[in-house]
């Protein structure tokens, strides 16, 4: 089942449940978060929660997408209670592009920290049942104010040196009333980073990740697919200037999702009841690694089965804002 958040013609929020047979509005539900909270309270799955309230009318997802009514598949009424974070060097092959960026700053005869972390993940990222595996690279992106929906601009700061796509999957989580993290599902994502800043010095990774991120319109519920195969492309003035397949899912990763989840939610501050977490699982495919320099107006497109709707976002740059700290 896929869940989609939309605004109807009146501006009211609605939730749509879709599967291979079609799509329909979920009766009386305005947000995926509200639906998930009800499922937690009643000890049922999201699919069972949908069936419990029922449907009211068919929905045309293609028409809603064309009308620009699709929203990000998760949000929070208080953006401070939505946390964006992620992991890197988690995919087989993901170290190559990072290693190219960082090797210039390291002794050519020595293994870079990036390669060391990747190889440690390959060795220990898929532990035996009941064991704790190798911890991954982790980064913070921001709160819900940095979340961008389908079709909206991904806006880099005025001081950014680059705005580059990162096609990947993101896990969506809601923390239950007793502090238990519940995975609601997965969504397509463009994690969006400043790779030029990161390349200058890998210690600037934290700076390069403090950027917006876009989520595809569909939240895929149930057991995550092991093999996700998709395509990432960039359009400029309507023409495709770069296109490449990307792989995700545990079959193409050096870590189990459960291991990445453990090393995020092991921290008490990430288990605050009611909070939403959007956790990006990483990628091995970047246009930056192929020498592409993005420009304002470029459009990032990401698509992958079993998601039926693509994620598309134009690139923009924010106006310069000078900040002055005042002494009280």
XYZ file of N, CA and C in Angstrom, residues 36-37 39-41 43 174-183 265 267-275:
78
model
N -1.157 7.252 11.414
C -0.162 6.402 12.061
C -0.327 6.409 13.577
N -0.623 7.579 14.148
C -0.803 7.655 15.599
C -1.997 6.804 16.036
N -3.060 4.159 14.455
C -2.646 2.759 14.313
C -1.839 2.309 15.527
N -0.949 3.176 16.025
C -0.157 2.841 17.205
C -1.070 2.662 18.415
N -2.007 3.568 18.600
C -2.897 3.500 19.758
C -3.770 2.249 19.746
N -2.918 -0.599 18.170
C -2.079 -1.790 17.991
C -2.382 -2.521 16.677
N 7.659 7.413 13.228
C 6.905 8.152 14.239
C 7.225 7.527 15.591
N 7.581 8.359 16.567
C 7.907 7.856 17.898
C 6.610 7.728 18.704
N 6.350 6.510 19.170
C 5.124 6.232 19.905
C 5.130 6.819 21.302
N 3.988 6.726 21.995
C 3.860 7.363 23.315
C 4.830 6.838 24.367
N 5.341 5.612 24.203
C 6.294 5.065 25.171
C 7.741 5.183 24.691
N 7.972 5.935 23.598
C 9.324 6.127 23.077
C 9.761 5.097 22.059
N 8.851 4.224 21.630
C 9.179 3.222 20.620
C 9.142 3.847 19.227
N 10.213 3.690 18.425
C 10.168 4.174 17.037
C 9.369 3.194 16.161
N 8.447 3.715 15.385
C 7.677 2.923 14.432
C 8.038 3.355 13.018
N 8.478 2.401 12.199
C 8.725 2.719 10.788
C 7.387 2.696 10.054
N 18.452 5.475 16.457
C 17.511 5.535 17.581
C 18.103 5.051 18.900
N 20.065 6.757 20.502
C 20.181 8.001 21.256
C 18.814 8.396 21.819
N 18.770 8.659 23.139
C 17.510 8.992 23.794
C 16.808 10.183 23.158
N 17.587 11.196 22.732
C 16.963 12.409 22.216
C 16.196 12.159 20.923
N 16.427 11.017 20.251
C 15.702 10.693 19.030
C 14.505 9.777 19.294
N 14.133 9.625 20.564
C 12.970 8.795 20.899
C 11.962 9.600 21.724
N 11.728 10.839 21.307
C 10.774 11.705 21.994
C 9.373 11.458 21.435
N 8.429 11.044 22.272
C 7.085 10.694 21.787
C 6.466 11.794 20.922
N 5.908 11.365 19.796
C 5.224 12.279 18.888
C 6.084 12.834 17.779
N 7.415 12.713 17.887
C 8.303 13.257 16.861
C 8.275 12.403 15.592
